[in-house]
XYZ file of C-alpha atoms in Angstrom:
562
model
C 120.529 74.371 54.377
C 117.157 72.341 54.970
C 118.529 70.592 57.733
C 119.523 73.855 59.808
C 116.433 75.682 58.880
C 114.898 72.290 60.586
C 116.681 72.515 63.592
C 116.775 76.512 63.780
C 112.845 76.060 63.638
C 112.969 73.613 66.595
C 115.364 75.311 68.854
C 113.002 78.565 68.299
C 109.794 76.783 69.932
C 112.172 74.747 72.417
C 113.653 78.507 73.621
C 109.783 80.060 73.306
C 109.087 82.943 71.040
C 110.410 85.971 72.414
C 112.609 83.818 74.666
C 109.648 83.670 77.050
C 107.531 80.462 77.137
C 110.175 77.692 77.756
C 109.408 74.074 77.652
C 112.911 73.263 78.450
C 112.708 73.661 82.580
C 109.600 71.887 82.184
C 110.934 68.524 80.758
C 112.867 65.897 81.921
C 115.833 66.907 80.021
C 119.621 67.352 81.287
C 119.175 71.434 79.520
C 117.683 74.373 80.481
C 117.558 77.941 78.127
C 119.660 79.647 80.668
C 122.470 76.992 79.752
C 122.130 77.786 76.204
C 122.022 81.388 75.779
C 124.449 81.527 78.630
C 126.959 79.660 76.124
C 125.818 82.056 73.384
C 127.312 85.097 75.293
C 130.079 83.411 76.587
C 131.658 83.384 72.960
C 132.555 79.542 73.000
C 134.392 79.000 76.400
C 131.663 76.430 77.795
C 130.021 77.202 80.560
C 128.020 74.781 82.776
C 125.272 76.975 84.919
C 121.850 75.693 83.826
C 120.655 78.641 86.226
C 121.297 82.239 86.877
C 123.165 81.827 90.427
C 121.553 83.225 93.112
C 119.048 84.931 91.102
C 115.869 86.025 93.194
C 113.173 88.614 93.123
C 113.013 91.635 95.529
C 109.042 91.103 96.586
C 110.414 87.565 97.637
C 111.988 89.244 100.519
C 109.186 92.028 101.161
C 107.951 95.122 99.946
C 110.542 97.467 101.117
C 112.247 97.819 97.338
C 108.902 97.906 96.181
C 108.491 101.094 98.453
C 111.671 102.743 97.845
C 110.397 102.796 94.150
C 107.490 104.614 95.143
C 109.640 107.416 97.199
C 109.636 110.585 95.864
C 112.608 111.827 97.175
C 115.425 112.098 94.658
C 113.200 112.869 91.713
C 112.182 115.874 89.526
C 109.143 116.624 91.867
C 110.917 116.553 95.253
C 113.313 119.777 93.795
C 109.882 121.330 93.146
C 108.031 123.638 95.896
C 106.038 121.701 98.210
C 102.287 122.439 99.191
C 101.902 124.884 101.424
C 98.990 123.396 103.389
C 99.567 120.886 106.009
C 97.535 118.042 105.715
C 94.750 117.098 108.524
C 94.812 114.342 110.671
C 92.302 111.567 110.471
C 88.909 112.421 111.243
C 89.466 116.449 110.516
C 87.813 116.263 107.045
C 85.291 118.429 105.804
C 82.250 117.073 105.511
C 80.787 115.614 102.340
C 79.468 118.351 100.347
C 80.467 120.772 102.235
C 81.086 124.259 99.979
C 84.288 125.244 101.451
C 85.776 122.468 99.073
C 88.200 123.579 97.042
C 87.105 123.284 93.612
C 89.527 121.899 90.554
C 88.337 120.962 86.810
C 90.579 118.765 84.756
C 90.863 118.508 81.648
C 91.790 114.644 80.299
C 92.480 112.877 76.962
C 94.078 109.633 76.424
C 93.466 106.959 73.953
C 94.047 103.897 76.906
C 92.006 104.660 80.025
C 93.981 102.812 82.449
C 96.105 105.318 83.946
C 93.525 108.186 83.736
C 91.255 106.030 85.500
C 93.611 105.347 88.574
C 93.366 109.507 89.117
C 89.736 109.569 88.783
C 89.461 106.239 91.284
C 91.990 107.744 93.466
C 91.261 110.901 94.119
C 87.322 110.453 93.983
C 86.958 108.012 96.268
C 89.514 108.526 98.910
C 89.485 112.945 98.589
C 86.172 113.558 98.017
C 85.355 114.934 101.143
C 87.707 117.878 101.069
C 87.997 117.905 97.616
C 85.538 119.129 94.466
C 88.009 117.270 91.317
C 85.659 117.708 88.701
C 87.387 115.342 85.728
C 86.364 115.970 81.833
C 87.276 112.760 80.236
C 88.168 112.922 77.162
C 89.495 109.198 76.407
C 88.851 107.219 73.092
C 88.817 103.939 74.906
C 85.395 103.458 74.269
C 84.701 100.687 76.580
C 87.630 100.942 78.879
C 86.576 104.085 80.168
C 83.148 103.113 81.192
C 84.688 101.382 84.079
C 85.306 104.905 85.673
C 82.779 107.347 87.620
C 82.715 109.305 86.252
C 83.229 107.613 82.875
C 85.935 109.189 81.329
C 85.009 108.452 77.116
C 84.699 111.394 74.932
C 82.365 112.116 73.387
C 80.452 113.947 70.016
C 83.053 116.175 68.732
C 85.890 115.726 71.059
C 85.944 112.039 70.359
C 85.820 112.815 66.398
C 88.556 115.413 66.674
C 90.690 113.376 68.659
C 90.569 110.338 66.728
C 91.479 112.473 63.885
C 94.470 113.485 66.512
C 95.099 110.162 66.706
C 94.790 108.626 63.281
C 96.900 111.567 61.610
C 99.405 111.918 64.636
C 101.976 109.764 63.251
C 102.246 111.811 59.592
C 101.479 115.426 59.897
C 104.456 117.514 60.913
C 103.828 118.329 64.944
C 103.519 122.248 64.600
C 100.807 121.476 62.305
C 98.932 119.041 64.558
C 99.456 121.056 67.299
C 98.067 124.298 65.835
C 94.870 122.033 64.558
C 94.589 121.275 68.244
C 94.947 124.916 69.558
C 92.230 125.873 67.281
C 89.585 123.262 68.080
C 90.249 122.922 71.973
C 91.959 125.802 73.753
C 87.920 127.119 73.989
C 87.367 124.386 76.563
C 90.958 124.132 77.503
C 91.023 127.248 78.947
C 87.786 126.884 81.420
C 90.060 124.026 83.101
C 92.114 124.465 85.879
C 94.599 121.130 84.944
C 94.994 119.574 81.959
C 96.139 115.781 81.951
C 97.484 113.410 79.773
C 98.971 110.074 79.821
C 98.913 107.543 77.292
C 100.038 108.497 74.809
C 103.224 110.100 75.895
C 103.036 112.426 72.782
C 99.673 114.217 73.375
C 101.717 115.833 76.803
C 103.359 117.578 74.148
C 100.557 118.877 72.508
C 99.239 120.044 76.048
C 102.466 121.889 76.448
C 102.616 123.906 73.152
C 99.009 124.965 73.989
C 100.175 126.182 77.401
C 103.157 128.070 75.739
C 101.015 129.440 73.083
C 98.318 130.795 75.659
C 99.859 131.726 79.011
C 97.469 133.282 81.430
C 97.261 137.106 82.128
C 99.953 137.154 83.979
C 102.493 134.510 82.047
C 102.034 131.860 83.742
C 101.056 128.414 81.983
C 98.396 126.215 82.858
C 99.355 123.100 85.220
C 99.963 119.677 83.678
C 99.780 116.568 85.034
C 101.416 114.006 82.943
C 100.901 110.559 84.315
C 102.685 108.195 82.064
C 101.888 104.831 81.346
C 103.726 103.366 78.659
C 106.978 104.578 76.741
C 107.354 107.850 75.527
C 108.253 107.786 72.287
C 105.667 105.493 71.199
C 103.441 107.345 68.444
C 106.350 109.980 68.075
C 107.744 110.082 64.246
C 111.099 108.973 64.134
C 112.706 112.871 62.715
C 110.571 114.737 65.531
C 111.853 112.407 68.519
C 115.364 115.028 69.551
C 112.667 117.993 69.683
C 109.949 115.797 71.165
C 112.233 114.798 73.914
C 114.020 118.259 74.626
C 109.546 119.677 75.004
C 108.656 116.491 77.011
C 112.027 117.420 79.406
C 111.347 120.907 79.954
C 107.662 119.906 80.614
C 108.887 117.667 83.446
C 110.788 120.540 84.848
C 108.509 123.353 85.031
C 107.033 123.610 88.445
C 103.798 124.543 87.350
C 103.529 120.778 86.082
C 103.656 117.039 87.790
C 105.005 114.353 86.160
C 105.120 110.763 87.363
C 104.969 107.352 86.143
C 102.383 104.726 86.962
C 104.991 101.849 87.304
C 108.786 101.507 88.735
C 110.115 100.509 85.247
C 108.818 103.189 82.923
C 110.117 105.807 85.764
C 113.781 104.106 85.352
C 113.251 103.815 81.407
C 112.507 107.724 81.742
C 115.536 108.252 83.588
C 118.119 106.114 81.158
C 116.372 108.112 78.168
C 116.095 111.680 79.502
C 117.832 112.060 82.420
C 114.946 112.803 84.051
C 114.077 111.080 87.381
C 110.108 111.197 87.540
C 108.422 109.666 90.357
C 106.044 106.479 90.747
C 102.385 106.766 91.071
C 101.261 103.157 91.342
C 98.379 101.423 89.883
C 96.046 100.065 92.302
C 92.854 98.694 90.149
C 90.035 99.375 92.683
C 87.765 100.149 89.754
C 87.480 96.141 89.656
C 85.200 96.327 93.247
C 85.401 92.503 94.352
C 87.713 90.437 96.504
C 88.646 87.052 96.264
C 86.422 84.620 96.613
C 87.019 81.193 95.194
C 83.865 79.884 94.681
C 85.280 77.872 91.842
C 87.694 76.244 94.109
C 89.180 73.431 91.740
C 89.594 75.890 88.607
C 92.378 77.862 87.869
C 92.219 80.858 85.207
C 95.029 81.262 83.314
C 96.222 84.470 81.914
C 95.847 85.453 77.870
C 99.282 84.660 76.499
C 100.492 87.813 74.771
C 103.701 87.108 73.323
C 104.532 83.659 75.305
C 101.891 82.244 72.122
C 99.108 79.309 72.841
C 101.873 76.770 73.494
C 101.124 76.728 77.026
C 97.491 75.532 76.594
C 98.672 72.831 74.719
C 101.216 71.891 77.461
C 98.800 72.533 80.339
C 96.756 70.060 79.113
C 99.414 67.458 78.600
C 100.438 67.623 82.022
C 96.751 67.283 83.060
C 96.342 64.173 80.476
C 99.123 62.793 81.828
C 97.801 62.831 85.590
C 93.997 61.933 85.569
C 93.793 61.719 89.106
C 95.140 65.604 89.460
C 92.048 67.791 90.892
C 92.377 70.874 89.234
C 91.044 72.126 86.123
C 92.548 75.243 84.162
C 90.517 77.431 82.452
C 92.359 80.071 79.899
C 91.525 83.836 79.588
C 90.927 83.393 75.909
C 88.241 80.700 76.277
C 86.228 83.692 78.345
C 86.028 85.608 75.221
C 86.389 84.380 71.397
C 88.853 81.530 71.580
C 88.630 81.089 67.560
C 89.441 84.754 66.381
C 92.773 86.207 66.214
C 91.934 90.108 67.173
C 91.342 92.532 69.839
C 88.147 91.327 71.292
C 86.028 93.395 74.193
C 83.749 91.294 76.196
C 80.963 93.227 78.482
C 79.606 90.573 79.608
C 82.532 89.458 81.392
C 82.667 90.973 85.195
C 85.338 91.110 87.794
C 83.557 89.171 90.284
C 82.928 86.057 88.418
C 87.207 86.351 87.657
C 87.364 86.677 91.353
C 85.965 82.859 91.526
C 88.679 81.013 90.763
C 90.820 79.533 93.263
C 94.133 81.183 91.730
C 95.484 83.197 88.672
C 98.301 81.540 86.488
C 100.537 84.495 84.980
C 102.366 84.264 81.698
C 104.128 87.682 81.722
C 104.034 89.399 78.449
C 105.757 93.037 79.722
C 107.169 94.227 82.576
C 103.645 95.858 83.698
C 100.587 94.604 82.445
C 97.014 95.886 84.106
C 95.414 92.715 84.497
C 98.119 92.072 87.136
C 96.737 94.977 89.238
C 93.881 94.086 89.055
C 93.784 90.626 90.009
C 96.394 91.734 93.017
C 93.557 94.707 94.274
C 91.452 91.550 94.237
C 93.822 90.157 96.483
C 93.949 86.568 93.971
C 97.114 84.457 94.732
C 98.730 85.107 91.522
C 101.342 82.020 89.979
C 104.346 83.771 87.822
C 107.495 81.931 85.920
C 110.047 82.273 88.303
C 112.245 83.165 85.428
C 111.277 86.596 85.076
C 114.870 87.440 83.081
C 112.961 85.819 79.917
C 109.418 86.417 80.953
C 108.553 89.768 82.178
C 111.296 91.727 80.108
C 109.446 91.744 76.781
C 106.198 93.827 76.268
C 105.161 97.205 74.601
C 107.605 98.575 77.577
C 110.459 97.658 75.880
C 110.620 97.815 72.367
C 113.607 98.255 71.233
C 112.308 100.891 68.388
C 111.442 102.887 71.175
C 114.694 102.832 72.761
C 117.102 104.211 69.693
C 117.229 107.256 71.112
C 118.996 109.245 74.190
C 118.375 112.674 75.353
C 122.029 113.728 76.757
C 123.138 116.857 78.567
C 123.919 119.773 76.540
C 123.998 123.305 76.272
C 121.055 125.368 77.769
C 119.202 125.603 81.188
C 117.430 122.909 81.206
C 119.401 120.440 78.749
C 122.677 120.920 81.208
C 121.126 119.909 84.273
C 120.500 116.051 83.118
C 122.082 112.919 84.421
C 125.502 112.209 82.626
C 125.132 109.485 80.558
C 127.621 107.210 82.625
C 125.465 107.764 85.902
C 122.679 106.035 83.950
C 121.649 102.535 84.071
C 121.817 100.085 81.293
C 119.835 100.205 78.252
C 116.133 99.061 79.630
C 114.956 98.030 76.234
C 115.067 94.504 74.595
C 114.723 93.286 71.218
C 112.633 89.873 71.352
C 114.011 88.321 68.130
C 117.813 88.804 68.599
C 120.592 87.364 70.993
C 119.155 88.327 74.651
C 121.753 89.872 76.895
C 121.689 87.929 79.689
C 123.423 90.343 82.164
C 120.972 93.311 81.500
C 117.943 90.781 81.098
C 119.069 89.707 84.941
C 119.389 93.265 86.057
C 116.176 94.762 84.573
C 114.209 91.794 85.636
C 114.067 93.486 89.292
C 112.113 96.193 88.131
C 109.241 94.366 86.567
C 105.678 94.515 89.192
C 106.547 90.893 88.838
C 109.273 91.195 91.016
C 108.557 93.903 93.307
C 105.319 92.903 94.326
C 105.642 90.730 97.552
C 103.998 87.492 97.981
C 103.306 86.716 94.182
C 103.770 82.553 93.908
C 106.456 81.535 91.523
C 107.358 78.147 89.878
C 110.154 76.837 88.057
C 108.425 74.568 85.762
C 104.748 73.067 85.063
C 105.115 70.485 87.607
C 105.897 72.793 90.299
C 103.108 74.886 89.149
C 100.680 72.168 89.749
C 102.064 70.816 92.669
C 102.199 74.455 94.581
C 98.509 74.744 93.587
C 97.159 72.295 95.549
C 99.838 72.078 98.609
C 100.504 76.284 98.996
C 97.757 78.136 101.709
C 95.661 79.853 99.712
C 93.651 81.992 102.076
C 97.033 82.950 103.853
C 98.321 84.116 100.773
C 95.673 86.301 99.896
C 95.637 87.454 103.250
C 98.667 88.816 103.293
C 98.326 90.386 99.743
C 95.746 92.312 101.363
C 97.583 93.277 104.440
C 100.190 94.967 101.617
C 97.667 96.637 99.412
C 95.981 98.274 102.454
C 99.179 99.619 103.407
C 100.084 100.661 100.051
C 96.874 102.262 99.337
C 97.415 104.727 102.648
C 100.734 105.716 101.004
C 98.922 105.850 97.746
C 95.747 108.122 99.399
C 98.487 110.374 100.794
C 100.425 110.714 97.650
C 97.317 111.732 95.391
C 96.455 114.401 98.198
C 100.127 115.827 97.459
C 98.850 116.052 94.046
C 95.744 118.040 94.390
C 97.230 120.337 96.593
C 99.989 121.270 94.323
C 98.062 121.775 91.841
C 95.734 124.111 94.486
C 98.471 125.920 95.027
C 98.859 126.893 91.711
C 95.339 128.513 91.396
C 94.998 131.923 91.738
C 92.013 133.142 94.140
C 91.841 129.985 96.358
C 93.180 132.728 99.603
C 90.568 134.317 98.937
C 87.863 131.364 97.976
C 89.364 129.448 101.338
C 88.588 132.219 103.077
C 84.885 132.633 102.103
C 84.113 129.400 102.651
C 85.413 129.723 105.966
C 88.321 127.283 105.605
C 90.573 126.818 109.091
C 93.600 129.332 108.807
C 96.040 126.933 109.080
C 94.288 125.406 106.049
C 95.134 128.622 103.837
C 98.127 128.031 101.350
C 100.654 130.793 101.271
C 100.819 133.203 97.982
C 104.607 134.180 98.352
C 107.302 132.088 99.977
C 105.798 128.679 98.577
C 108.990 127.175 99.226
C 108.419 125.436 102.220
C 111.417 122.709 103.766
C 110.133 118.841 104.400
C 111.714 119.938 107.718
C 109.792 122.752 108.701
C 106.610 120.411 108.156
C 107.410 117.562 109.568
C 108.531 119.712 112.753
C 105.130 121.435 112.772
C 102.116 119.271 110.925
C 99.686 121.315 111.984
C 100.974 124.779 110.910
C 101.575 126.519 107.866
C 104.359 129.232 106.731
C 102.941 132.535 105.611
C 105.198 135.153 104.419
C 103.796 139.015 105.069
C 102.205 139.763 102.180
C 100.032 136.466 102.504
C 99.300 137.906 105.818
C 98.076 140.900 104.533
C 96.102 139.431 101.390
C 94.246 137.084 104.244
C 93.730 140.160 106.277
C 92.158 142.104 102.749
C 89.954 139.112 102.195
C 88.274 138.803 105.234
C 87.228 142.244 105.398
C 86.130 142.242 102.393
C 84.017 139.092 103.354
């Protein structure tokens, strides 16, 4: 037995822990992992690929699968009634300040900032001119949400209460949590005209019940936007998951709420596990407010390693050893912070610009979407990822296989009947990082990553070709064109958050009226009755809106009375 539990041991750092960091392609041997755990699943006819044949990434070839991901067409919103109020053209804004903004308070909580903070960047830097979004953060990331204006942290007795939410969450039986919740927020809940959750998944619900439980005068809920950034079971005891995911479904179709994912891969992982088809509502990072500029030209920073462990220091510094004359230095993540402790450490000392020094970022993927990738790429930093993404970017909090046990299938009732069949799904998106990988799924999935989809992100096949692309690859023309891409991205972006707000306008009764006060253009006016307006009818006439009669007459009513 000894001599197995010798060689079991080796093979386990030879394959990397979680199958991810892989000496293997790196060395000067005849083998390669893919070779191996190919043979694995071939059950024992021998098969001699040490590569995955023709395997490439989509952002290799540009960023049109990246945008198709971002399309909204074919997803829960797009069956949803459109805002009735055509957009302006450039230029046509109202001006800063101006009172005829619409007005809109939201209500946030989250216990990760991340994804609230991409609304609150979004939407108050790029809307603020015809828009008044007033956001009430509510997040316990106590430093993460200071990166936000407005800061986002809660705080006094929101931010006990909620860590109470938080720390009790995953015993108390939900209808108990949830009527805690009712009683100590629906006082502030109900002066907000959105309420917004995100991470995690599991407070949406919480939201929901509360909007049940206290419809307005008329029955009608409040609006909720969940923006979802990491699975969404996670938090969610295991005998309340059926009746979590039947209330987090039915969420996602009322049209009184938006729900959308911040990355491709969680919006797929939605679809295989509800049948739900949610949108994507990308990550940008601007919060980070620098550009690259590699002042540190002959250092290169190399990302914390997650769950590819601190074997690739050691290796990164043989290589080096072993060529003195090489010019480049690379400094690790960890060293930036506490390089002797072993937990979660916050540094605010740390800034974005002096990250934006170095002359490149070295990637060691540990899940398919991490934020420091975003924000290095809004810096517009060449970024250096394992080409092998099948073993690399698959593992991560987005795809634990605990969180994947589960399957919400169509059955009986309105809303349960109208999911995707389970054969018109794609394959099980989750991966369990201590058994046999699946190497067919691992290929297929490996697409979706940001890793992939993002176009001109550097790969290399091993540690040599690392360090040989990072002093013979164009630098500045790289990060030139990653800036080309997220300027073009961030116009779809802008436009997409717009869409947002003015759903969630239309949803707010009194804003005929208010629009009219203020004096707002006609044309400008969203329609009462007959919200259902066609993509056709708008894109035939962007300048016009549809009003039915009695939106007519309630303008008419209005304007005398003003």
């Amino acid at each position: 037995v000894q001599p197995g539990l010798r060689y079991t041991y080796m093979a386990r750092h030879l394959l990397g822990h979680y199958h991810s960091f892989v000496f293997l392609e790196s060395s000067s041997w005849p083998v390669s992992s893919f070779l191996i755990l190919v043979n694995f699943n071939s059950g024992g006819n021998w098969v001699p690929l040490t590569a995955a044949p023709e395997y490439s990434h989509p952002g290799q070839f540009g960023p049109g699968f990246y945008y198709e991901r971002l399309m909204w067409l074919g997803t829960e919103e797009a069956a949803k009634a459109v805002p009735s109020v055509a957009f302006r053209l450039p230029g046509e804004g109202r001006l800063r300040g101006s009172p005829s903004r619409p007005h809109l308070v939201v209500w946030q909580f989250c216990i990760h900032a991340s994804t609230a903070g991409e609304a609150v960047t979004m939407i108050t830097r790029f809307l603020h001119d015809d828009y008044n979004v007033e956001f009430r953060g509510n997040s316990l990331a106590t430093k993460m949400c200071r990166n936000y204006r407005p800061m986002l942290c809660a705080e006094g007795r929101n931010f006990e209460f909620l860590g109470w939410v938080y720390k009790v969450g995953s015993d108390m039986p939900f209808p108990k949590l949830s009527k805690a919740f009712r009683q100590e927020m629906m006082p502030q809940l109900s002066r907000a005209d959105v309420w917004m959750c995100s991470i995690p998944a599991v407070w949406c619900w919480l939201l929901w019940d509360a909007a049940q439980t206290h419809p307005d005068a008329l029955g009608r809920t409040t609006p909720i936007f969940a923006y979802l950034g990491l699975p969404i079971l996670q938090h969610v005891q295991r005998h309340e998951r059926s009746a979590f995911l039947e209330a987090f479904v039915a969420l996602g179709k009322s049209e009184r709420n938006i729900m959308a994912a911040n990355n491709a891969y969680l919006a797929e992982e939605v679809a295989w596990q509800t049948g739900l088809r949610v949108p994507t509502l990308r990550i940008h990072g601007l919060h980070t407010n620098v550009t690259y500029l590699p002042l540190r030209n002959s250092e290169v920073l190399i990302s914390r390693p997650g769950t590819s462990g601190g074997w690739q220091e050691c290796i990164l510094n043989r290589f080096v050893d072993a060529n003195p004359d090489y010019a480049l230095r690379f400094v690790q993540f960890t060293d930036l912070l506490d390089p002797y402790t072993i937990e979660e450490v916050y540094n605010d000392t740390l800034s974005y610009q002096s990250l934006s020094h170095y002359r490149a970022v070295v990637a060691f993927p540990y899940d398919t979407s991490l934020m420091f990738f975003w924000e290095f790429y809004s810096m517009n930093m060449p970024t250096f990822v394992p080409f092998q993404l099948w073993h690399w970017g698959i593992f991560g909090q987005h795809t634990r296989p605990d969180l994947g046990e589960l399957q919400l299938l169509p059955g009986r009732g309105p809303v349960l009947s109208t999911l995707t069949p389970e054969e018109d799904r794609m394959p099980n998106p989750f991966f369990d990082g201590f058994g046999a990988l699946d190497l067919q799924r691992a290929i297929f999935w490996s697409k979706y990553t940001d890793w992939a989809m993002f176009p001109h992100v550097q790969y290399f096949k091993s540690l040599s070709d690392l360090m040989s692309q990072l002093v013979t690859v164009d630098l500045q023309a790289v990060s030139a064109a990653m800036k080309n891409f997220n300027e073009e991205c961030l116009v779809k972006s802008a436009a997409t958050w717009r869409y947002v707000v003015e759903r969630f306008l239309d949803l707010q009764p009194g804003l005929l009226t208010r629009a009219v006060l203020g004096r707002v253009p006609c044309a400008e006016v969203p329609t009462l009755e007959g919200r259902r307006i066609s993509r056709a009818s708008h894109a035939r006439h962007p300048r016009t809106s549809s009003f039915s009669k009695a939106s007519r007459r309630a303008l008419a009513q209005a304007a005398e009375q003003s």
